[in-house]
Short mmCIF file of C-alpha atoms in Angstrom, two decimals:
data_model
loop_
_atom_site.label_atom_id
_atom_site.label_comp_id
_atom_site.label_asym_id
_atom_site.label_seq_id
_atom_site.Cartn_x
_atom_site.Cartn_y
_atom_site.Cartn_z
CA MET H 1 -11.71 29.88 21.51
CA SER H 2 -10.43 32.50 19.17
CA VAL H 3 -11.35 33.70 15.71
CA LYS H 4 -8.49 34.52 13.37
CA ILE H 5 -9.01 36.09 9.97
CA ALA H 6 -6.84 36.10 6.84
CA ASP H 7 -7.36 36.37 3.07
CA VAL H 8 -6.34 32.76 2.58
CA ILE H 9 -6.46 29.84 5.04
CA ILE H 10 -4.22 26.94 3.98
CA ILE H 11 -4.75 23.50 5.51
CA GLY H 12 -1.51 21.50 5.32
CA SER H 13 2.07 22.76 5.53
CA GLY H 14 3.77 20.41 3.07
CA ILE H 15 5.50 21.48 -0.09
CA VAL H 16 2.20 22.47 -1.71
CA GLY H 17 0.76 24.25 1.33
CA SER H 18 3.98 26.06 2.14
CA SER H 19 4.76 27.05 -1.45
CA ALA H 20 1.16 28.27 -1.82
CA ALA H 21 1.69 30.34 1.35
CA TYR H 22 4.93 31.72 -0.10
CA TYR H 23 3.36 32.70 -3.44
CA CYS H 24 0.26 34.15 -1.72
CA ARG H 25 2.49 36.34 0.45
CA LYS H 26 4.38 37.49 -2.65
CA LYS H 27 1.04 38.57 -4.09
CA GLY H 28 0.25 40.49 -0.91
CA LEU H 29 -2.48 38.17 0.42
CA SER H 30 -2.52 37.53 4.16
CA VAL H 31 -2.10 33.84 4.97
CA ILE H 32 -2.73 31.45 7.88
CA VAL H 33 -1.38 27.90 7.55
CA LEU H 34 -2.85 25.14 9.74
CA GLU H 35 -0.86 21.93 10.25
CA ALA H 36 -2.16 18.88 12.13
CA GLU H 37 1.32 17.60 13.03
CA ILE H 38 4.63 19.37 12.35
CA ILE H 39 5.88 21.14 9.21
CA GLY H 40 5.95 18.79 6.22
CA HIS H 41 4.81 15.73 8.18
CA GLY H 42 3.31 13.91 5.20
CA GLY H 43 4.52 12.90 1.77
CA SER H 44 6.49 16.13 1.29
CA SER H 45 9.20 14.88 3.64
CA ARG H 46 8.64 11.22 2.91
CA ASN H 47 9.59 10.68 -0.71
CA GLY H 48 12.55 9.67 -2.84
CA GLY H 49 13.31 13.21 -3.98
CA GLY H 50 12.74 12.60 -7.69
CA VAL H 51 12.25 15.73 -9.80
CA ARG H 52 11.04 13.71 -12.71
CA GLN H 53 8.97 14.38 -15.81
CA SER H 54 9.30 11.00 -17.50
CA GLY H 55 6.85 8.23 -16.62
CA ARG H 56 4.08 10.70 -15.78
CA ASP H 57 0.46 10.84 -16.81
CA ALA H 58 -0.01 13.35 -19.66
CA ARG H 59 -2.70 15.16 -17.62
CA GLU H 60 -0.33 16.23 -14.84
CA LEU H 61 2.78 16.54 -17.00
CA PRO H 62 2.41 20.32 -17.66
CA LEU H 63 2.72 21.03 -13.92
CA ALA H 64 5.89 18.93 -13.60
CA MET H 65 7.40 20.52 -16.73
CA TYR H 66 6.59 24.03 -15.50
CA ALA H 67 8.23 23.30 -12.13
CA VAL H 68 11.38 21.89 -13.77
CA LYS H 69 11.66 24.80 -16.19
CA HIS H 70 10.66 27.79 -14.06
CA ILE H 71 10.84 26.95 -10.37
CA TRP H 72 13.38 24.30 -9.32
CA PRO H 73 16.48 25.96 -10.88
CA ASN H 74 15.98 29.21 -8.90
CA LEU H 75 14.84 27.84 -5.56
CA LYS H 76 18.19 28.04 -3.77
CA GLU H 77 18.37 31.82 -4.28
CA GLU H 78 14.64 32.39 -3.70
CA LEU H 79 14.38 30.47 -0.44
CA GLY H 80 17.78 30.99 1.14
CA VAL H 81 17.90 27.24 1.83
CA ASP H 82 19.58 24.78 -0.52
CA PRO H 83 17.06 22.24 -1.88
CA GLU H 84 20.01 20.40 -3.49
CA TYR H 85 18.36 20.37 -6.90
CA MET H 86 20.43 18.53 -9.53
CA GLN H 87 19.31 18.12 -13.13
CA LYS H 88 21.51 15.17 -14.02
CA GLY H 89 19.03 12.78 -15.63
CA TYR H 90 16.96 9.73 -14.76
CA LEU H 91 17.80 6.17 -15.74
CA VAL H 92 15.11 3.52 -15.50
CA CYS H 93 16.36 -0.07 -15.79
CA GLY H 94 14.56 -3.13 -17.14
CA TYR H 95 15.53 -6.68 -17.96
CA ASN H 96 12.70 -8.35 -19.89
CA GLU H 97 10.30 -7.76 -22.77
CA GLU H 98 7.53 -6.47 -20.52
CA HIS H 99 9.88 -3.89 -19.01
CA LYS H 100 10.98 -2.85 -22.49
CA ARG H 101 7.38 -2.29 -23.57
CA GLY H 102 6.81 -0.25 -20.39
CA ILE H 103 9.81 1.97 -21.17
CA GLU H 104 8.68 2.39 -24.79
CA ASN H 105 5.26 3.53 -23.55
CA ARG H 106 6.88 6.12 -21.29
CA ILE H 107 8.97 7.34 -24.24
CA LYS H 108 5.77 7.82 -26.29
CA VAL H 109 4.14 9.98 -23.57
CA ALA H 110 7.36 11.95 -23.09
CA ALA H 111 7.83 12.53 -26.83
CA ALA H 112 4.25 13.81 -27.18
CA ALA H 113 5.07 16.46 -24.56
CA GLY H 114 8.42 17.33 -26.12
CA ILE H 115 10.61 15.68 -23.47
CA GLU H 116 13.75 13.95 -24.69
CA MET H 117 13.77 10.33 -23.53
CA THR H 118 15.70 7.54 -25.23
CA LEU H 119 15.78 3.75 -25.07
CA LEU H 120 19.25 2.42 -24.21
CA GLN H 121 20.32 -1.15 -24.84
CA GLY H 122 23.45 -3.22 -24.24
CA LYS H 123 26.67 -1.36 -23.53
CA ASP H 124 25.01 2.07 -23.87
CA ILE H 125 23.49 1.55 -20.41
CA GLN H 126 26.89 1.09 -18.74
CA GLU H 127 28.10 4.19 -20.55
CA VAL H 128 25.52 6.25 -18.64
CA ASN H 129 26.07 4.35 -15.39
CA PRO H 130 28.99 1.89 -15.15
CA TYR H 131 27.62 0.42 -11.90
CA VAL H 132 24.47 -1.01 -13.47
CA SER H 133 24.46 -4.82 -13.71
CA GLU H 134 24.90 -6.50 -17.10
CA HIS H 135 21.65 -8.36 -16.67
CA VAL H 136 19.86 -5.03 -17.25
CA THR H 137 19.10 -5.28 -20.96
CA CYS H 138 17.07 -2.14 -21.60
CA ALA H 139 16.82 1.27 -19.97
CA GLY H 140 15.06 4.59 -20.45
CA TRP H 141 17.23 7.69 -20.18
CA THR H 142 15.79 11.19 -19.60
CA PRO H 143 18.55 13.81 -19.33
CA SER H 144 16.26 16.66 -18.20
CA ASP H 145 15.07 14.83 -15.05
CA GLY H 146 16.83 15.14 -11.73
CA SER H 147 16.56 15.05 -7.98
CA ALA H 148 16.27 17.32 -4.97
CA ASN H 149 16.21 17.06 -1.18
CA PRO H 150 12.55 16.83 -0.06
CA LEU H 151 13.40 17.81 3.53
CA THR H 152 15.22 21.06 2.83
CA ALA H 153 12.93 21.98 -0.08
CA THR H 154 9.79 21.71 2.06
CA LEU H 155 11.34 23.44 5.09
CA GLY H 156 12.83 26.08 2.79
CA PHE H 157 9.37 27.07 1.54
CA TYR H 158 8.14 27.12 5.15
CA LYS H 159 11.06 29.28 6.29
CA ARG H 160 10.62 31.78 3.44
CA ALA H 161 6.82 31.97 3.75
CA ARG H 162 7.19 32.54 7.50
CA GLU H 163 9.77 35.29 6.89
CA LEU H 164 7.33 36.96 4.51
CA GLY H 165 4.66 36.97 7.20
CA ALA H 166 2.62 33.79 6.74
CA GLN H 167 1.15 32.72 10.12
CA TYR H 168 1.81 29.05 10.91
CA TYR H 169 0.01 27.01 13.58
CA THR H 170 1.14 23.42 14.18
CA HIS H 171 -0.75 20.60 15.95
CA GLU H 172 -3.91 22.36 14.83
CA VAL H 173 -6.19 19.56 13.63
CA VAL H 174 -8.97 20.70 11.33
CA VAL H 175 -12.26 18.94 12.01
CA LYS H 176 -14.72 20.86 9.90
CA LEU H 177 -15.19 23.38 7.12
CA GLN H 178 -18.22 25.64 7.28
CA ILE H 179 -20.23 27.25 4.51
CA VAL H 180 -21.31 30.84 5.08
CA ARG H 181 -23.78 32.31 2.59
CA GLY H 182 -23.05 29.74 -0.09
CA SER H 183 -19.27 29.92 0.13
CA VAL H 184 -16.77 27.91 2.17
CA LYS H 185 -15.45 30.41 4.64
CA ARG H 186 -14.75 28.97 8.07
CA VAL H 187 -12.35 26.35 9.37
CA LEU H 188 -13.02 24.79 12.78
CA THR H 189 -10.29 22.93 14.66
CA GLU H 190 -10.15 20.27 17.35
CA LYS H 191 -8.98 22.82 19.92
CA GLY H 192 -12.08 24.91 19.29
CA ASN H 193 -10.38 27.65 17.30
CA VAL H 194 -12.07 29.27 14.32
CA TYR H 195 -10.27 30.56 11.24
CA GLU H 196 -11.98 32.65 8.60
CA GLY H 197 -10.81 33.40 5.09
CA SER H 198 -12.32 34.25 1.73
CA GLN H 199 -10.41 31.33 0.18
CA ILE H 200 -9.68 28.00 1.88
CA ILE H 201 -6.91 25.89 0.32
CA VAL H 202 -7.03 22.20 1.27
CA ALA H 203 -3.57 20.69 0.68
CA ALA H 204 -3.59 18.11 3.45
CA GLY H 205 -2.87 14.93 1.52
CA TYR H 206 -5.28 12.05 1.93
CA GLU H 207 -6.49 13.47 5.27
CA GLY H 208 -7.96 16.24 3.12
CA ARG H 209 -10.67 13.79 2.11
CA ASN H 210 -12.23 13.76 5.57
CA ILE H 211 -11.98 17.55 5.71
CA ILE H 212 -13.78 18.20 2.41
CA LYS H 213 -16.42 15.58 3.26
CA THR H 214 -17.72 18.04 5.89
CA VAL H 215 -18.95 20.31 3.09
CA GLY H 216 -20.29 17.47 0.95
CA LEU H 217 -17.30 17.02 -1.39
CA ASP H 218 -15.42 13.78 -1.96
CA VAL H 219 -12.42 12.61 -3.95
CA PRO H 220 -11.62 8.89 -4.22
CA VAL H 221 -8.21 8.73 -2.52
CA TYR H 222 -6.79 6.10 -0.19
CA PRO H 223 -3.40 5.85 1.51
CA ARG H 224 -0.74 3.30 0.64
CA LEU H 225 2.35 2.66 2.76
CA VAL H 226 5.85 2.66 1.22
CA ASP H 227 9.26 2.23 2.81
CA VAL H 228 12.59 3.86 2.08
CA ILE H 229 16.13 2.80 3.00
CA ILE H 230 19.09 5.10 3.67
CA THR H 231 22.67 3.90 3.35
CA GLU H 232 25.82 5.21 4.99
CA ALA H 233 27.66 7.94 3.06
CA ALA H 234 29.79 6.69 0.19
CA ALA H 235 32.21 8.41 -2.19
CA PRO H 236 30.37 10.00 -5.16
CA MET H 237 29.42 7.22 -7.62
CA PHE H 238 26.75 8.69 -9.90
CA ASP H 239 24.70 11.89 -9.79
CA HIS H 240 21.52 10.96 -11.67
CA MET H 241 18.26 9.47 -10.40
CA ILE H 242 17.92 5.75 -10.97
CA GLY H 243 14.92 3.50 -10.92
CA GLY H 244 14.02 -0.01 -11.91
CA MET H 245 10.99 -1.41 -13.67
CA SER H 246 11.04 -3.71 -10.61
CA GLY H 247 9.71 -0.67 -8.76
CA PHE H 248 12.64 0.83 -6.88
CA TYR H 249 13.68 4.46 -7.26
CA GLY H 250 16.35 6.58 -5.65
CA HIS H 251 19.60 8.48 -5.94
CA GLN H 252 22.85 9.36 -4.21
CA THR H 253 22.38 12.55 -2.20
CA ASN H 254 24.83 15.46 -1.93
CA HIS H 255 25.70 14.05 1.45
CA GLY H 256 26.86 10.77 -0.08
CA SER H 257 24.18 8.46 1.25
CA PHE H 258 21.87 6.58 -1.07
CA VAL H 259 18.09 6.83 -0.73
CA PHE H 260 15.97 4.06 -2.24
CA GLY H 261 12.26 3.39 -2.00
CA ASN H 262 9.99 0.58 -3.15
CA SER H 263 7.03 -1.42 -1.95
CA THR H 264 5.91 -4.98 -2.42
CA GLY H 265 2.26 -4.04 -2.88
CA ARG H 266 1.23 -6.39 -0.04
CA GLU H 267 0.95 -3.67 2.62
CA GLN H 268 -2.82 -3.55 2.88
CA THR H 269 -3.35 -7.29 2.98
CA LEU H 270 -0.82 -7.41 5.84
CA GLY H 271 -2.60 -4.72 7.81
CA CYS H 272 -0.24 -1.76 7.30
CA TYR H 273 -2.08 1.53 7.20
CA ALA H 274 -0.93 5.09 7.18
CA ASP H 275 -2.27 5.80 10.64
CA LYS H 276 0.48 3.51 11.97
CA LEU H 277 3.66 4.87 10.46
CA TYR H 278 5.84 1.85 11.16
CA SER H 279 8.45 0.51 8.81
CA THR H 280 7.23 -2.81 7.54
CA ALA H 281 9.38 -5.87 8.18
CA TYR H 282 9.60 -6.98 4.56
CA ASN H 283 9.65 -3.83 2.39
CA PRO H 284 13.21 -2.70 3.33
CA ALA H 285 14.51 -6.20 2.61
CA PHE H 286 12.66 -6.16 -0.72
CA ILE H 287 14.21 -2.76 -1.60
CA CYS H 288 17.70 -4.04 -0.76
CA ASN H 289 17.08 -7.07 -2.90
CA THR H 290 15.83 -5.17 -5.98
CA VAL H 291 18.58 -2.53 -5.71
CA GLY H 292 21.29 -5.15 -5.23
CA VAL H 293 20.17 -7.02 -8.36
CA ASP H 294 20.31 -3.96 -10.64
CA ILE H 295 23.28 -2.13 -9.02
CA PRO H 296 25.53 -4.84 -7.51
CA ALA H 297 28.21 -2.27 -6.57
CA LEU H 298 25.96 -1.04 -3.74
CA LYS H 299 25.75 -4.45 -2.05
CA PRO H 300 28.49 -3.84 0.58
CA LEU H 301 27.02 -0.46 1.66
CA LYS H 302 25.45 -0.44 5.10
CA ILE H 303 21.82 0.52 5.69
CA ILE H 304 21.64 2.92 8.63
CA ARG H 305 17.97 3.81 8.64
CA THR H 306 14.66 2.87 7.14
CA TRP H 307 11.51 4.91 7.26
CA SER H 308 8.03 4.78 5.87
CA GLY H 309 5.52 7.20 4.49
CA TRP H 310 2.26 7.03 2.66
CA ILE H 311 1.16 7.70 -0.87
CA ASP H 312 -2.20 9.42 -1.39
CA MET H 313 -3.51 7.18 -4.14
CA CYS H 314 -6.15 8.70 -6.35
CA THR H 315 -8.13 6.03 -8.15
CA ASP H 316 -7.39 7.44 -11.61
CA GLY H 317 -3.71 8.18 -10.95
CA VAL H 318 -3.62 12.00 -10.96
CA PRO H 319 -4.53 14.56 -8.29
CA VAL H 320 -7.56 16.83 -8.10
CA ILE H 321 -6.33 20.43 -8.32
CA GLY H 322 -8.31 23.64 -8.46
CA GLU H 323 -11.66 25.10 -7.56
CA VAL H 324 -14.95 23.27 -7.32
CA LYS H 325 -17.52 24.54 -9.82
CA ASP H 326 -20.57 24.38 -7.56
CA LEU H 327 -18.95 25.44 -4.30
CA PRO H 328 -16.97 28.69 -4.20
CA GLY H 329 -14.37 29.43 -1.54
CA VAL H 330 -12.54 26.11 -1.48
CA ILE H 331 -9.45 25.25 -3.55
CA LEU H 332 -8.33 21.63 -3.62
CA ASP H 333 -5.08 19.76 -4.02
CA ILE H 334 -5.61 16.14 -3.11
CA GLY H 335 -4.41 12.72 -4.26
CA SER H 336 -0.91 13.27 -5.66
CA THR H 337 -0.59 9.47 -6.07
CA GLY H 338 3.09 9.38 -5.10
CA HIS H 339 4.45 11.85 -7.64
CA GLY H 340 3.52 15.18 -6.06
CA PHE H 341 6.97 16.35 -4.95
CA CYS H 342 8.36 17.50 -8.30
CA PRO H 343 5.28 19.50 -9.37
CA GLY H 344 4.65 20.59 -5.73
CA PRO H 345 5.93 24.18 -6.02
CA ALA H 346 4.11 24.61 -9.36
CA VAL H 347 0.90 23.39 -7.72
CA GLY H 348 1.47 25.87 -4.87
CA GLN H 349 1.90 28.69 -7.34
CA THR H 350 -1.23 27.64 -9.24
CA LEU H 351 -3.29 27.54 -6.04
CA ALA H 352 -2.01 31.01 -5.10
CA GLU H 353 -2.96 32.31 -8.54
CA ILE H 354 -6.48 30.90 -8.17
CA ALA H 355 -6.77 32.39 -4.66
CA ASN H 356 -5.79 35.77 -6.08
CA GLY H 357 -8.34 35.49 -8.88
CA GLU H 358 -5.76 35.29 -11.67
CA GLU H 359 -5.54 33.13 -14.77
CA THR H 360 -3.32 30.11 -13.93
CA SER H 361 0.10 29.85 -15.62
CA VAL H 362 -0.39 26.12 -16.19
CA ASP H 363 -3.42 24.41 -17.71
CA ILE H 364 -5.01 22.31 -14.95
CA SER H 365 -8.38 21.72 -16.62
CA LYS H 366 -7.74 17.94 -16.89
CA LEU H 367 -7.24 17.72 -13.11
CA ALA H 368 -10.59 19.26 -12.26
CA TYR H 369 -12.76 17.96 -9.42
CA GLU H 370 -15.65 17.57 -11.85
CA ARG H 371 -14.00 14.70 -13.70
CA PHE H 372 -15.36 12.41 -10.96
CA ASP H 373 -18.64 14.28 -10.66
CA TYR H 374 -19.45 13.68 -14.34
CA ALA H 375 -18.80 9.99 -13.90
CA THR H 376 -21.31 9.68 -11.07
CA LYS H 377 -23.89 11.78 -12.91
CA SER H 378 -23.69 9.75 -16.10
CA LYS H 379 -24.23 6.59 -14.07
CA LYS H 380 -27.31 8.12 -12.55
CA TYR H 381 -28.70 9.07 -15.95
CA TYR H 382 -28.05 5.78 -17.66
CA ALA H 383 -28.62 3.30 -14.83
CA MET R 1 -2.78 26.79 22.27
CA ARG R 2 0.65 25.58 23.37
CA LYS R 3 3.26 28.29 23.04
CA LEU R 4 5.34 26.27 20.58
CA ASP R 5 2.42 25.63 18.23
CA ASP R 6 2.33 29.30 17.29
CA ARG R 7 5.24 29.54 14.89
CA ASN R 8 5.24 33.32 14.92
CA ILE R 9 6.32 33.93 18.52
CA ASP R 10 9.07 36.51 18.69
CA LEU R 11 12.42 34.97 19.63
CA GLY R 12 14.26 38.25 19.27
CA GLU R 13 17.62 38.73 17.62
CA ILE R 14 20.03 35.81 17.69
CA ILE R 15 22.87 36.72 20.06
CA PRO R 16 26.20 35.04 19.30
CA GLU R 17 27.55 32.88 22.13
CA LEU R 18 31.18 32.03 22.87
CA ASP R 19 30.70 28.30 22.29
CA ASP R 20 28.67 28.54 19.06
CA HIS R 21 31.49 26.82 17.16
CA ILE R 22 31.36 23.64 19.28
CA ILE R 23 30.41 20.52 17.33
CA ILE R 24 27.27 18.94 18.79
CA CYS R 25 26.55 16.18 16.25
CA ARG R 26 29.88 14.49 15.63
CA CYS R 27 28.70 12.18 12.88
CA GLU R 28 27.47 15.05 10.70
CA GLU R 29 29.62 17.84 12.20
CA ILE R 30 26.83 20.22 13.14
CA THR R 31 27.72 23.08 15.52
CA LYS R 32 25.71 24.61 18.33
CA GLY R 33 25.51 27.89 16.40
CA GLU R 34 23.95 26.19 13.38
CA ILE R 35 21.28 24.57 15.55
CA ARG R 36 20.49 27.90 17.23
CA GLU R 37 20.18 29.57 13.82
CA ALA R 38 17.79 26.85 12.62
CA VAL R 39 15.52 27.53 15.61
CA HIS R 40 15.44 31.20 14.67
CA MET R 41 14.55 30.19 11.10
CA GLY R 42 11.39 28.57 12.51
CA MET R 43 12.45 24.97 13.20
CA PHE R 44 10.82 24.40 16.61
CA THR R 45 11.01 20.59 16.77
CA MET R 46 13.84 18.04 16.85
CA THR R 47 12.55 16.53 13.62
CA GLU R 48 12.57 19.83 11.74
CA VAL R 49 16.07 20.76 12.95
CA LYS R 50 17.22 17.28 11.97
CA ARG R 51 15.68 17.49 8.51
CA LEU R 52 17.20 20.88 7.82
CA LEU R 53 20.72 20.36 9.21
CA ARG R 54 21.13 16.57 9.67
CA PRO R 55 22.07 16.29 13.38
CA GLY R 56 21.11 12.72 14.27
CA MET R 57 21.09 11.53 10.66
CA GLY R 58 24.58 10.06 10.67
CA LEU R 59 26.00 6.66 11.55
CA CYS R 60 24.97 6.76 15.24
CA GLN R 61 21.46 8.04 14.38
CA GLY R 62 21.42 10.60 17.17
CA GLN R 63 22.33 8.23 19.97
CA THR R 64 25.10 10.59 21.09
CA CYS R 65 23.80 14.09 20.40
CA SER R 66 20.00 13.91 20.79
CA ARG R 67 20.02 15.21 24.36
CA TYR R 68 22.29 18.13 23.53
CA VAL R 69 20.26 19.10 20.47
CA ARG R 70 17.09 18.94 22.52
CA ASN R 71 18.55 21.14 25.28
CA ILE R 72 19.82 23.73 22.80
CA ILE R 73 16.42 23.97 21.05
CA ALA R 74 14.60 24.25 24.40
CA LYS R 75 16.94 26.96 25.70
CA GLU R 76 16.59 28.96 22.50
CA LEU R 77 12.78 28.77 22.70
CA GLY R 78 12.73 29.47 26.44
CA VAL R 79 10.87 26.26 27.38
CA SER R 80 11.68 23.12 29.36
CA PRO R 81 13.40 20.36 27.33
CA LEU R 82 10.48 18.13 28.32
CA GLU R 83 8.29 20.16 25.98
CA ILE R 84 10.45 19.19 23.00
CA GLU R 85 9.50 15.82 21.58
CA ASP R 86 12.42 13.42 21.09
CA ASN R 87 13.58 12.13 17.72
CA VAL R 88 11.97 9.03 16.29
CA ALA R 89 14.11 5.88 16.39
CA ARG R 90 13.97 3.70 13.28
CA PRO R 91 15.15 0.26 12.32
CA PRO R 92 17.69 -1.21 11.77
CA MET R 93 19.15 -1.03 15.28
CA ARG R 94 22.69 -1.33 13.91
CA PRO R 95 23.97 -0.59 10.41
CA ILE R 96 23.52 -3.68 8.27
CA GLU R 97 24.92 -4.42 4.80
CA LEU R 98 22.55 -4.10 1.86
CA GLN R 99 23.39 -7.59 0.61
CA VAL R 100 22.67 -9.09 4.04
CA PHE R 101 19.42 -7.17 4.48
CA GLY R 102 18.26 -8.14 1.00
CA ASN R 103 19.05 -11.81 1.41
CA GLU R 104 16.24 -12.77 3.76
CA VAL R 105 15.06 -16.34 3.44
CA GLU R 106 11.91 -17.79 4.82
CA SER R 107 12.52 -20.02 7.81
CA GLU R 108 11.36 -23.63 7.74
#
């Protein structure tokens, strides 16, 4: 057993944990990062790489917009690793009235936040992307969206934070938080090690739920499995993100391969859970099918790999970010609901600002932990 | 704690070797020197090296180079290759066309 002490203990080394470590080090705080598996094991490495503002909940939109404006464009220089960020737009395809209404709703949310998003119809769609099938009758086009490489972005933050002196420990499974004199202060691990810090950041995805339960907190998150397919490298065809109202999303990477994700929504009924990270038998086929229908030009490309990951679904669709009013010492980021990659670095910066006792650059009041607390209290009062 | 779980162990300066230019992953054209550099950047596992540089992400999915990559990482870290966990194999076993994969029909 050993006791290690730092200003900030971060649980989870994904894009949020590692960027928080990076920003904490820049502010001069000492940092220990604890990771249960290897660096970026969770959703940070297992996502489609969309750096997207459109189609987001208005409550979390400021974080995504801040990241797109202030963080993503400079990351290559800051980290010394290329996160392959491209701001070339996002096209979302639909082919019936329901899809069109869905796109129009997204345009309304985007317009309210000042993001340019337009509805394309007919030949205008092929003008943006000539490979899209003619059966796609409506599409939403957001020029300020883009894509990045989740693998190099996450590892880039890790590499830079480590260079700046953040201490990383992998395969260090956290089993318990401990309250000392009214404030969360200690982290106990499976191996019997103890870590002490004046601020504990929990950025461990849905596993964070079990960790915060040990100090009496809870956030309603549950994991959902999704699959992704990777094709062989092809000559450059288009450089923007593309998605379908049929659920698929993806893009062509710098490398030339296409990455596409989707899920049928039947994972849980068929017994697929995040503790068994297997590719499902039917999701990859479903992705190929939906992609082939909307972009027929990709049909002859060969699939060389499929992989799966899990989404930390929060029941109301946005994460819990920030401090807990009644329990000092713990800072939460939990339940990104499948769109946590793009705002990830902004969340990391926000958590570092909170840990340093500063005013946050982005308004996160609508993502507070208490939004669930109030709900339970009001039930108690009126039941 | 296992030695490799502490990511702050001192590996010392990276010393250039005569065969650093040799290509280890032929599908993605990754050299021995690049893999050694990645280890010094903090990538202590096969998966992390793969995610940063792409060895094993090409057409053969690491069937040719995995052993070499593993040995290089182990030598750089000063441990036995047995301590380095192998890459994860994923379906499909062989490259398969998107239109074939997406055309599954239920059997009678």
